[in-house]
């Protein structure tokens, strides 16, 4: 193995042993005596000047190098070139200027100086293997017979030995950062070069402006834009402002004042909800209601409201929309229908899945409605959406893992399919975020969140082969049934969400020391570790494709159970029907949260890599970015669609990833599932005794206590009291 003492492993080679033992060495030493005496001054000069030269070099290099590597820039290099050039018979034998390049100084061959001249001296790694210039094909046959050659060769050998001895106590130092990989540890070399993250942030802003300019030019006021064909489409007769409202707060955050002004004018003058149109309750809530409420918050927070403008315009539009959405909640259970008609406010059951609603959709309306209630001082929106949470919880899902479908009329689950991907994901996200939004004044949601995350670890966490990547599996038949190694890209929200739950938005260093460390427990540590592992896996879903972009769905070569496939060499398997990319935000969302919480710059670097892949493969000539058909092939085939969440979420989270922490700090805001930020707040006093609910009593295993004959009388009394308290909010809602 090469070392600093013997960088070319010369002393370990048999040939060197022969040379050292041969009688010819005595002749070589005699022939080289004169050369040694003449060169001694040169080596002394090199040894004396080495520390200063190396110090100047290391200041501009991203790694530590041996302290006895010769410089290629200072005046002593001329003498170095003379010695090395004489050794090969190829270089210039006249001492050169340290600034000479290639054959400019009369070199007839490839010396070190000519090779390094093609690069910056400050960035070129030195002596990784052997001298770069050495080429056997250029040797002169008669040189082997010259005593001068053998003398200089001996000189070189002795010089190298001297360098090795002089650096005996020096070890190369390399900055490394430790990351978690699928439950195992690996080392990743950190880049010590300073990165201008604000400059990278500007690149993200430029991509947004390019996307927005294309939309404004070809599809202004329309809900859908197809950037390849430059066509457009409405989702309602007069449009819903789908692109404009969803993107509004991103433009505010990026300080795009002209674009915000035009968007505000359109919303004020053209947006109407009085249309005979069925809309998805969930999507309309998180994008339109959430976008308007966030804009209302940010226009004041960021002081971007122009003089004379109505400060409540966004709030008024949001309130009118929410009034129409309330019709979806008109069920006996309180669980909303999947859709609602904007004009009539009539709830509409799903046309698929047996008429059942999505559990994630029903459980992801609460942040928006609660914040609206707080702003208006009216508790009806709050009551309607928290009743949904109570209905879901009253099913007593084992280990907190809920099936992905629920019947709106009776509030019972439909089938047993459990997953954290589509139709399941944001239910778990909002358990934590409801707790954080109201400044931890609703502990029931923290209890539900912790129970669910325990269930995820117990039933869903698996590892892949051969790299041992951690992923979240699915249970198509429920707990106890077969395990599917399928993971949607949507699941990638979970890494960031786990870190957010572990520290409540603080940095890890602060959270671990809070109250003398009393608040930091094994649960927090385990959540943080799992967050790192899952975020790493989600990045690998990008990193291992030809385009550097993730598929919509990935299957993993699961290393345990009946699904293990030893003949498969890859961890991640992408099926043709799942290979498309929709510009989704979940991974960059987690990267943003992981950076803010851990301060590990690897998450910024991963985000930059993903952003560059988006730019390279999804950009459309003439403006805009589009989804892809297949991330596994090059050139990538483009779809003709730009999702609104590309502007509302993906680019927003990338922009925040490269921003300073004081822009929307996590200890002050909570992002809804469409990346619209809301401020944290306390439950209004006027809502006292009007909102809130209690979980039904459970046994030690978390199962609801239902049979009085099986429990002690005290438990029966507790059940009755809980039922009375749980019924109070519903009665108040009915009175309203």
XYZ file of C-alpha atoms in Angstrom:
736
model
C 0.000 0.000 0.000
C 1.280 3.453 -0.843
C 2.056 5.721 2.073
C 3.444 9.116 2.760
C 6.778 7.624 3.667
C 6.980 5.653 0.438
C 4.371 7.202 -1.916
C 5.244 4.919 -4.853
C 5.758 1.715 -2.799
C 9.283 1.534 -4.124
C 10.815 0.075 -0.975
C 8.304 -2.781 -0.968
C 9.068 -3.897 -4.535
C 11.384 -6.903 -5.157
C 13.130 -4.958 -7.859
C 14.266 -2.440 -5.323
C 15.627 -5.202 -3.094
C 17.660 -6.513 -6.036
C 18.907 -3.023 -6.794
C 19.875 -2.480 -3.199
C 21.774 -5.804 -3.021
C 23.469 -5.609 -6.413
C 27.182 -4.735 -6.711
C 26.091 -2.256 -9.308
C 24.826 -0.043 -6.524
C 28.403 0.751 -5.479
C 29.197 1.952 -8.973
C 25.970 3.938 -9.046
C 26.794 5.584 -5.743
C 30.246 6.571 -6.975
C 28.872 7.893 -10.241
C 26.163 9.802 -8.400
C 28.418 11.292 -5.722
C 29.031 14.434 -7.696
C 25.369 14.813 -8.519
C 24.382 14.298 -4.870
C 26.788 16.958 -3.727
C 25.532 19.373 -6.378
C 21.900 18.656 -5.580
C 22.138 18.724 -1.787
C 21.533 22.434 -1.754
C 18.420 21.940 -3.851
C 16.868 19.418 -1.461
C 17.727 21.523 1.570
C 15.986 24.429 -0.068
C 12.963 22.280 -0.828
C 12.781 20.968 2.737
C 13.036 24.469 4.188
C 10.434 25.989 1.926
C 7.952 23.094 1.940
C 5.827 24.108 4.978
C 5.175 27.606 3.679
C 4.340 26.348 0.213
C 1.998 23.642 1.465
C 0.234 26.072 3.786
C -0.549 28.362 0.872
C -1.799 25.454 -1.183
C -4.064 23.935 1.466
C -5.882 27.195 2.000
C -7.481 26.816 -1.428
C -7.886 23.032 -1.534
C -10.870 21.017 -0.287
C -8.708 18.321 1.277
C -5.540 17.915 3.309
C -2.372 16.767 1.542
C 1.034 15.556 2.704
C 3.232 18.352 3.944
C 6.232 17.343 1.853
C 4.613 17.493 -1.583
C 6.647 19.862 -3.769
C 5.032 23.030 -5.077
C 4.646 23.594 -8.798
C 4.486 27.368 -8.527
C 7.328 28.782 -6.459
C 10.870 29.472 -7.774
C 12.219 26.248 -6.280
C 10.060 24.370 -8.778
C 12.527 25.272 -11.486
C 15.201 23.212 -9.758
C 12.643 20.390 -9.204
C 11.901 20.333 -12.916
C 15.577 20.192 -13.665
C 16.109 17.135 -11.450
C 12.988 15.288 -12.642
C 13.573 16.224 -16.258
C 17.120 14.881 -16.102
C 15.817 11.635 -14.620
C 13.673 10.950 -17.695
C 15.720 12.631 -20.372
C 12.501 14.195 -21.631
C 11.957 17.381 -19.725
C 13.696 20.669 -20.046
C 17.126 20.503 -18.430
C 17.296 24.230 -18.006
C 15.718 25.570 -14.812
C 12.300 26.978 -15.788
C 10.200 29.882 -14.743
C 7.539 28.724 -12.267
C 4.942 30.156 -14.653
C 6.146 28.289 -17.759
C 3.637 25.864 -19.292
C 4.037 22.821 -21.495
C 6.749 23.202 -24.093
C 6.947 26.931 -23.711
C 10.269 26.578 -21.979
C 11.640 24.285 -24.602
C 10.534 20.935 -23.196
C 10.673 18.178 -25.756
C 8.390 15.820 -23.806
C 5.678 15.608 -21.186
C 6.998 16.793 -17.864
C 4.970 17.456 -14.724
C 4.854 21.119 -15.526
C 3.256 20.548 -18.913
C 0.610 18.201 -17.557
C -0.408 20.454 -14.684
C -0.437 23.471 -16.978
C -3.849 22.379 -18.260
C -5.413 22.907 -14.807
C -5.417 25.395 -12.005
C -2.467 24.724 -9.731
C -4.623 25.460 -6.704
C -7.163 22.735 -7.439
C -5.128 19.870 -8.855
C -4.679 16.860 -6.526
C -0.986 15.984 -6.188
C 0.683 12.593 -6.276
C -2.312 10.310 -6.050
C -0.538 7.362 -7.637
C 2.653 7.933 -9.606
C 4.227 10.823 -11.540
C 1.800 11.765 -14.310
C 4.498 12.355 -16.907
C 6.108 8.890 -16.908
C 5.731 7.132 -20.279
C 7.719 3.997 -21.192
C 7.042 4.487 -24.883
C 9.131 7.651 -24.939
C 12.273 6.226 -23.325
C 15.546 6.311 -25.275
C 17.060 2.799 -25.401
C 20.604 4.029 -24.882
C 19.712 5.855 -21.695
C 19.895 2.641 -19.663
C 23.560 2.418 -20.451
C 24.412 5.872 -19.173
C 26.008 6.191 -15.729
C 24.441 9.603 -15.376
C 20.986 8.014 -15.616
C 21.682 5.487 -12.878
C 23.202 8.147 -10.691
C 20.209 10.406 -11.013
C 17.845 7.470 -10.456
C 19.613 6.732 -7.199
C 19.349 10.403 -6.352
C 15.604 10.310 -6.928
C 15.202 7.186 -4.791
C 17.171 8.716 -1.959
C 15.221 11.933 -2.307
C 11.915 10.112 -2.087
C 13.152 8.249 0.964
C 14.097 11.591 2.500
C 10.622 12.956 1.823
C 9.063 9.885 3.420
C 11.203 10.131 6.537
C 10.615 13.851 6.863
C 6.869 13.325 6.828
C 6.925 10.280 9.090
C 4.647 11.786 11.685
C 2.288 13.447 9.248
C -0.993 11.770 8.371
C -3.398 12.976 5.687
C -6.487 14.563 7.116
C -9.815 14.360 5.354
C -12.987 15.922 6.536
C -15.750 13.342 6.657
C -19.369 13.439 7.676
C -21.267 10.523 9.081
C -24.689 9.651 7.714
C -27.171 6.914 8.363
C -27.843 4.472 5.550
C -30.575 1.920 5.971
C -29.743 1.329 9.603
C -26.029 1.051 8.883
C -23.410 3.761 8.898
C -21.347 4.948 6.003
C -18.953 7.814 5.536
C -19.335 10.546 2.978
C -16.487 12.931 2.311
C -17.613 16.465 2.931
C -16.799 19.332 0.602
C -15.010 22.000 2.604
C -15.199 24.477 -0.259
C -17.615 27.301 0.523
C -20.842 27.192 -1.466
C -22.849 30.333 -2.160
C -26.274 28.987 -1.247
C -28.023 32.284 -1.890
C -26.690 32.166 -5.436
C -28.160 28.690 -5.813
C -31.404 30.003 -4.368
C -31.485 32.562 -7.179
C -31.247 29.723 -9.695
C -34.394 28.235 -8.185
C -36.096 31.607 -8.411
C -35.098 31.849 -12.069
C -36.677 28.451 -12.733
C -39.885 29.625 -11.062
C -39.976 32.828 -13.104
C -39.361 30.880 -16.298
C -42.228 28.530 -15.410
C -44.525 31.375 -14.448
C -43.723 33.504 -17.486
C -44.640 30.605 -19.763
C -47.926 30.142 -17.914
C -48.717 33.855 -18.012
C -47.988 34.056 -21.725
C -49.898 30.981 -22.855
C -52.481 30.104 -20.178
C -53.184 33.101 -17.944
C -56.272 32.551 -15.804
C -56.559 28.889 -16.745
C -56.334 26.017 -14.288
C -54.137 23.690 -16.324
C -51.209 24.420 -18.593
C -49.556 22.059 -21.023
C -46.127 23.589 -21.716
C -45.067 21.320 -24.578
C -48.109 21.994 -26.772
C -48.621 25.460 -25.270
C -52.296 24.670 -24.668
C -54.547 25.237 -21.661
C -57.673 23.953 -19.938
C -60.198 24.956 -17.289
C -61.452 22.799 -14.426
C -64.638 24.880 -14.083
C -66.570 27.097 -16.501
C -64.885 30.290 -15.283
C -61.777 28.726 -13.811
C -60.815 28.096 -10.212
C -57.516 29.964 -10.123
C -55.814 26.595 -9.614
C -52.381 27.704 -10.816
C -52.608 31.304 -9.627
C -53.862 30.760 -6.077
C -51.663 27.736 -5.449
C -48.535 29.643 -6.560
C -49.325 32.969 -4.906
C -47.462 32.579 -1.617
C -44.378 31.201 -3.409
C -44.181 34.467 -5.351
C -44.555 36.404 -2.114
C -41.716 34.451 -0.505
C -39.528 35.032 -3.569
C -40.385 38.765 -3.539
C -41.797 38.700 -7.076
C -43.856 41.839 -6.560
C -44.975 42.389 -10.164
C -46.210 38.829 -10.503
C -47.971 39.044 -7.125
C -49.693 42.257 -8.184
C -51.081 40.713 -11.376
C -52.174 37.565 -9.525
C -53.903 39.614 -6.844
C -55.769 41.607 -9.478
C -57.009 38.445 -11.172
C -58.163 36.940 -7.875
C -59.937 40.137 -6.909
C -61.676 40.715 -10.230
C -62.064 37.322 -11.893
C -62.155 34.559 -9.281
C -65.658 33.419 -8.358
C -66.888 30.346 -6.523
C -70.450 30.726 -7.764
C -70.109 27.990 -10.380
C -72.023 24.782 -10.952
C -68.965 22.595 -10.585
C -68.137 19.486 -8.557
C -64.720 19.761 -6.939
C -62.630 17.445 -4.781
C -63.113 18.476 -1.148
C -59.541 17.723 -0.144
C -57.686 19.190 -3.135
C -59.755 22.370 -3.092
C -59.166 22.805 0.625
C -55.410 22.308 0.678
C -54.676 24.253 -2.541
C -57.297 26.989 -2.854
C -58.364 27.565 0.744
C -54.839 26.983 1.986
C -53.316 29.245 -0.673
C -55.658 32.127 0.093
C -55.169 31.866 3.851
C -51.404 31.728 3.476
C -51.454 34.779 1.196
C -53.524 36.625 3.778
C -50.919 35.802 6.431
C -47.842 36.566 4.340
C -49.033 39.894 2.925
C -48.979 41.240 6.473
C -46.013 39.264 7.751
C -43.823 40.287 4.800
C -45.333 43.798 4.523
C -46.197 43.527 0.857
C -49.699 44.995 0.982
C -49.859 48.089 -1.211
C -51.457 51.274 0.054
C -55.180 51.334 -0.540
C -55.503 47.602 -1.115
C -58.139 45.660 0.787
C -56.228 43.707 3.418
C -59.064 41.201 3.805
C -59.574 40.390 0.123
C -57.841 37.004 0.345
C -59.623 36.211 3.626
C -63.011 37.099 2.155
C -62.405 34.808 -0.830
C -61.298 32.038 1.528
C -64.363 32.441 3.752
C -66.762 32.246 0.816
C -65.056 29.077 -0.404
C -65.110 27.468 3.057
C -68.844 28.137 3.380
C -69.434 26.181 0.181
C -67.108 23.356 1.263
C -69.003 22.817 4.524
C -71.714 20.998 2.578
C -69.350 18.045 2.195
C -69.462 17.511 5.980
C -73.230 17.003 6.089
C -73.079 13.340 7.067
C -74.236 11.534 10.185
C -70.652 10.576 11.063
C -69.150 13.947 10.249
C -66.713 12.365 7.773
C -66.912 14.484 4.592
C -67.891 13.249 1.171
C -65.092 13.079 -1.391
C -66.550 15.915 -3.487
C -68.831 18.916 -3.200
C -70.714 21.113 -5.657
C -69.554 24.697 -5.332
C -72.879 26.244 -6.350
C -75.228 24.109 -4.269
C -72.781 23.152 -1.470
C -74.034 19.571 -1.763
C -71.698 16.763 -0.754
C -71.095 14.044 -3.343
C -69.871 10.503 -2.562
C -66.902 9.127 -4.447
C -67.731 7.560 -7.797
C -65.175 4.816 -7.083
C -64.022 2.716 -4.124
C -67.563 1.742 -3.209
C -68.435 5.356 -2.515
C -65.897 5.565 0.310
C -63.837 8.653 0.993
C -60.066 8.614 1.304
C -58.931 8.544 4.927
C -56.034 10.863 4.130
C -58.335 13.340 2.414
C -60.824 13.329 5.282
C -58.011 13.757 7.808
C -56.206 16.543 5.952
C -58.624 19.463 6.164
C -58.034 20.476 9.752
C -55.156 22.980 9.570
C -56.949 25.126 7.004
C -60.327 25.120 8.752
C -58.884 25.688 12.212
C -56.816 28.657 11.050
C -59.867 30.126 9.324
C -61.879 29.728 12.540
C -59.153 31.500 14.458
C -59.094 34.409 12.001
C -62.867 34.807 11.971
C -63.566 33.970 15.615
C -66.149 31.428 14.441
C -65.744 27.872 15.710
C -67.929 26.046 13.190
C -65.076 25.252 10.776
C -62.990 23.961 13.682
C -65.802 21.798 15.037
C -66.632 20.280 11.665
C -63.093 19.105 10.983
C -62.160 17.906 14.461
C -65.299 15.747 14.475
C -63.715 13.947 11.512
C -60.678 13.105 13.623
C -62.863 11.782 16.403
C -64.835 9.595 13.985
C -61.660 8.123 12.501
C -60.151 7.465 15.926
C -63.328 5.831 17.256
C -62.727 2.953 14.846
C -59.908 1.865 17.155
C -57.362 1.164 14.416
C -54.751 -1.288 15.676
C -51.439 0.395 16.539
C -52.718 3.654 15.071
C -52.470 2.438 11.451
C -55.679 3.333 9.618
C -57.044 1.731 6.423
C -56.994 4.106 3.450
C -60.788 4.207 2.857
C -63.622 5.276 5.136
C -67.373 5.485 4.545
C -68.670 9.019 5.022
C -72.244 8.128 6.116
C -71.269 5.902 9.066
C -67.575 6.667 9.617
C -66.496 3.027 9.342
C -63.398 1.898 7.517
C -63.759 0.260 4.113
C -61.454 -2.723 3.543
C -58.117 -3.164 5.335
C -55.485 -1.715 3.008
C -52.847 0.170 5.035
C -50.157 2.365 3.501
C -48.469 5.716 3.969
C -48.604 6.460 0.260
C -51.616 7.632 -1.724
C -54.844 7.963 0.293
C -53.015 7.414 3.572
C -50.056 9.807 3.712
C -51.224 13.190 4.945
C -53.481 11.777 7.669
C -50.314 10.984 9.623
C -48.728 14.296 8.627
C -51.646 16.262 10.069
C -51.664 14.358 13.364
C -48.371 16.024 14.189
C -49.082 19.357 12.546
C -52.394 19.871 14.336
C -50.502 19.475 17.592
C -47.867 22.005 16.519
C -50.254 24.536 14.922
C -52.085 25.268 18.171
C -48.861 25.512 20.161
C -49.145 21.991 21.597
C -52.497 22.764 23.246
C -54.159 19.681 21.744
C -52.118 16.767 23.133
C -54.617 14.223 21.806
C -52.976 14.541 18.393
C -49.485 13.949 19.751
C -50.759 10.799 21.437
C -52.285 9.592 18.164
C -49.144 10.507 16.225
C -46.810 8.643 18.572
C -49.044 5.589 18.521
C -49.076 5.612 14.720
C -45.307 6.004 14.418
C -44.847 3.073 16.802
C -47.130 1.126 14.495
C -45.089 2.133 11.446
C -41.910 0.805 13.063
C -43.596 -2.389 14.181
C -45.400 -3.318 10.979
C -44.150 -1.316 7.986
C -40.411 -0.640 8.230
C -38.347 -2.972 6.071
C -34.867 -3.000 4.521
C -33.636 -3.678 1.031
C -30.903 -5.868 -0.363
C -28.027 -5.441 -0.993
C -27.641 -1.888 0.383
C -29.910 -2.237 3.423
C -31.949 0.839 2.532
C -34.797 1.553 4.933
C -38.232 1.844 3.321
C -41.911 1.872 4.314
C -43.794 -1.174 3.039
C -47.542 -1.607 2.511
C -50.107 -3.992 4.036
C -52.740 -4.597 1.334
C -54.741 -6.947 3.566
C -54.071 -5.090 6.793
C -51.992 -5.979 9.836
C -51.133 -9.660 9.833
C -51.467 -9.969 6.068
C -48.808 -10.071 3.373
C -46.231 -7.300 3.166
C -45.788 -5.493 -0.145
C -42.352 -3.932 -0.811
C -43.991 -1.053 -2.694
C -43.362 2.550 -1.699
C -44.910 5.610 -3.348
C -42.867 8.766 -3.744
C -45.605 10.350 -1.622
C -44.208 8.463 1.391
C -41.085 10.606 1.229
C -42.784 13.276 3.333
C -42.219 11.010 6.329
C -38.491 11.596 6.839
C -38.918 15.325 7.349
C -42.093 14.835 9.364
C -40.325 12.487 11.787
C -37.521 15.005 12.310
C -40.083 17.763 12.830
C -41.822 15.654 15.438
C -38.575 14.815 17.213
C -37.480 18.422 17.726
C -40.774 20.334 17.214
C -38.977 22.531 14.697
C -35.895 23.330 16.764
C -32.419 22.326 15.701
C -31.213 19.007 17.057
C -28.560 20.700 19.193
C -31.125 22.964 20.841
C -33.728 20.222 21.301
C -31.276 17.849 22.955
C -30.251 20.469 25.513
C -33.709 21.888 26.230
C -34.564 21.757 29.942
C -31.220 20.173 30.605
C -31.993 17.331 28.221
C -35.125 16.285 30.112
C -37.337 16.505 27.006
C -35.066 14.410 24.815
C -35.774 10.706 25.070
C -35.170 7.474 23.216
C -38.314 8.152 21.178
C -36.894 11.411 19.837
C -33.549 9.796 19.077
C -35.191 6.880 17.294
C -37.428 9.203 15.292
C -34.433 11.239 14.188
C -32.489 8.145 13.169
C -35.412 6.807 11.157
C -35.846 10.247 9.571
C -32.259 10.168 8.326
C -32.604 6.637 6.988
C -35.821 7.310 5.091
C -34.566 10.582 3.650
C -31.478 8.784 2.408
C -33.665 6.146 0.732
C -35.810 8.780 -0.949
C -32.714 10.478 -2.308
C -31.522 7.141 -3.675
C -34.803 6.888 -5.591
C -33.456 9.893 -7.527
C -29.775 9.097 -7.463
C -30.084 5.638 -9.014
C -32.008 6.545 -12.170
C -30.625 7.646 -15.518
C -32.212 11.093 -15.209
C -31.464 11.646 -11.525
C -35.230 11.941 -10.927
C -37.447 9.604 -8.919
C -40.255 7.438 -10.252
C -43.805 7.777 -8.994
C -43.607 4.347 -7.350
C -40.679 2.115 -6.424
C -40.489 -1.517 -5.378
C -37.689 -2.675 -3.132
C -35.803 -5.946 -3.133
C -36.841 -6.745 0.417
C -34.140 -8.609 2.298
C -36.460 -10.431 4.691
C -39.562 -12.561 4.350
C -40.951 -14.416 1.356
C -40.427 -11.412 -0.925
C -36.628 -11.663 -0.872
C -35.128 -12.159 -4.349
C -31.424 -13.045 -4.053
C -31.010 -13.038 -7.839
C -31.853 -9.320 -8.031
C -28.770 -7.145 -7.664
C -30.497 -3.769 -7.315
C -32.234 -2.422 -4.214
C -34.805 -0.425 -6.163
C -37.003 -1.942 -8.863
C -38.934 0.399 -11.163
C -41.786 -1.045 -13.184
C -42.587 0.558 -16.574
C -46.039 1.729 -15.486
C -44.543 3.460 -12.425
C -41.512 5.116 -14.057
C -43.078 8.552 -14.606
C -42.190 11.668 -12.614
C -44.830 14.273 -11.762
C -42.482 16.934 -10.317
C -43.529 15.898 -6.821
C -42.251 17.791 -3.750
C -42.127 15.218 -0.943
C -38.406 14.462 -1.073
C -37.277 18.084 -1.297
C -39.746 18.885 1.496
C -37.939 16.380 3.708
C -34.552 17.696 2.605
C -35.634 21.211 3.628
C -36.810 20.050 7.044
C -33.762 17.835 7.596
C -31.425 20.731 6.774
C -33.202 23.165 9.073
C -33.253 20.638 11.921
C -29.875 18.856 11.622
C -27.818 21.608 9.881
C -26.101 18.867 7.880
C -25.264 20.355 4.476
C -25.536 16.985 2.755
C -29.281 17.644 2.502
C -28.638 20.899 0.681
C -26.254 19.136 -1.690
C -28.821 16.432 -2.401
C -31.437 19.094 -3.062
C -29.107 20.867 -5.464
C -28.499 17.615 -7.333
C -32.236 17.036 -7.670
C -32.830 20.605 -8.830
C -30.153 20.286 -11.501
C -31.783 17.088 -12.756
C -35.140 18.835 -13.012
C -33.546 21.650 -14.988
C -31.673 19.301 -17.296
C -34.480 16.885 -18.119
C -37.831 18.639 -17.639
C -37.267 22.115 -19.131
C -39.417 22.929 -22.165
C -38.214 25.268 -24.945
C -40.200 28.472 -24.802
C -40.723 28.360 -21.041
C -41.960 25.990 -18.384
C -41.125 22.560 -17.027
C -43.041 19.367 -17.538
C -43.598 15.918 -16.089
C -41.704 12.953 -17.519
C -42.924 9.620 -18.874
C -39.903 7.563 -17.862
C -37.035 8.498 -15.549
C -35.023 5.400 -16.398
C -34.073 6.269 -19.990
C -32.198 9.005 -21.796
C -33.199 11.204 -23.409
C -36.179 11.436 -21.071
C -39.548 11.438 -22.797
C -41.589 14.451 -21.718
C -45.236 14.460 -20.775
C -47.231 17.562 -21.545
C -48.243 18.812 -18.112
C -46.907 21.158 -15.431
C -48.485 20.487 -12.056
C -49.443 23.420 -9.845
C -47.467 21.867 -6.991
C -44.279 22.305 -9.059
C -44.724 26.026 -8.322
C -46.502 25.790 -4.979
C -44.317 23.144 -3.327
C -41.309 21.756 -5.175
C -39.677 25.055 -6.110
C -40.780 26.674 -2.846
C -39.102 24.012 -0.710
C -35.949 24.167 -2.840
C -35.904 27.951 -2.452
C -36.285 27.640 1.326
C -33.653 24.872 1.431
C -31.080 27.350 0.115
C -32.358 30.296 2.198
C -31.399 31.471 5.657
C -33.336 30.043 8.591
C -35.066 33.314 9.424
C -37.260 32.991 6.327
C -40.362 31.203 7.656
C -38.691 29.720 10.758
C -40.050 26.355 11.864
C -40.648 27.519 15.426
C -43.193 30.049 14.142
C -44.963 28.466 11.180
C -46.473 25.152 10.122
C -46.735 24.208 6.452
C -49.909 22.567 5.261
C -49.637 19.544 2.992
C -49.482 21.855 -0.066
C -46.574 23.861 1.436
C -48.756 26.846 2.373
C -47.392 28.299 5.651
C -49.692 29.200 8.559
C -48.577 30.892 11.786
C -48.744 28.959 15.024
C -51.391 30.254 17.420
C -53.103 29.579 20.725
C -56.656 28.288 20.859
C -58.870 31.394 21.132
C -60.453 31.891 24.526
C -63.877 32.289 22.945
C -63.611 28.661 21.836
C -63.237 27.386 25.376
C -65.586 24.469 26.036
C -66.668 24.575 22.365
C -63.827 22.689 20.765
C -61.777 19.684 21.762
C -62.569 16.003 22.196
C -61.470 12.926 24.109
C -60.391 9.532 22.891
C -62.365 6.490 24.000
C -60.672 4.549 26.820
C -58.136 1.972 25.701
C -56.411 -0.947 27.342
C -52.654 -1.414 27.694
C -52.433 -2.653 24.081
C -54.234 0.406 22.736
C -57.484 -1.393 22.002
C -60.753 0.399 22.731
C -62.578 -0.920 25.781
C -66.024 -1.897 24.492
C -67.430 -4.674 26.706
C -68.316 -3.551 30.288
C -68.340 -7.133 31.535
C -64.664 -7.468 30.689
C -63.473 -4.399 32.555
C -63.672 -3.101 36.089
C -66.469 -0.660 37.045
C -64.065 2.277 37.195
C -63.250 1.770 33.526
C -66.947 1.685 32.671
C -67.475 5.028 34.439
C -64.508 6.485 32.565
C -66.018 5.322 29.280
C -69.363 6.957 30.040
C -67.717 10.239 31.032
C -65.604 10.231 27.890
C -68.673 9.648 25.727
C -70.470 12.596 27.319
C -67.513 14.898 26.754
C -67.079 13.657 23.206
C -70.724 14.374 22.414
C -70.570 17.985 23.618
C -68.785 19.466 20.551
C -71.208 17.709 18.200
C -74.181 19.196 20.071
C -72.639 22.657 19.886
C -72.045 22.241 16.152
C -75.687 21.271 15.666
C -76.830 24.373 17.542
C -74.762 26.583 15.242
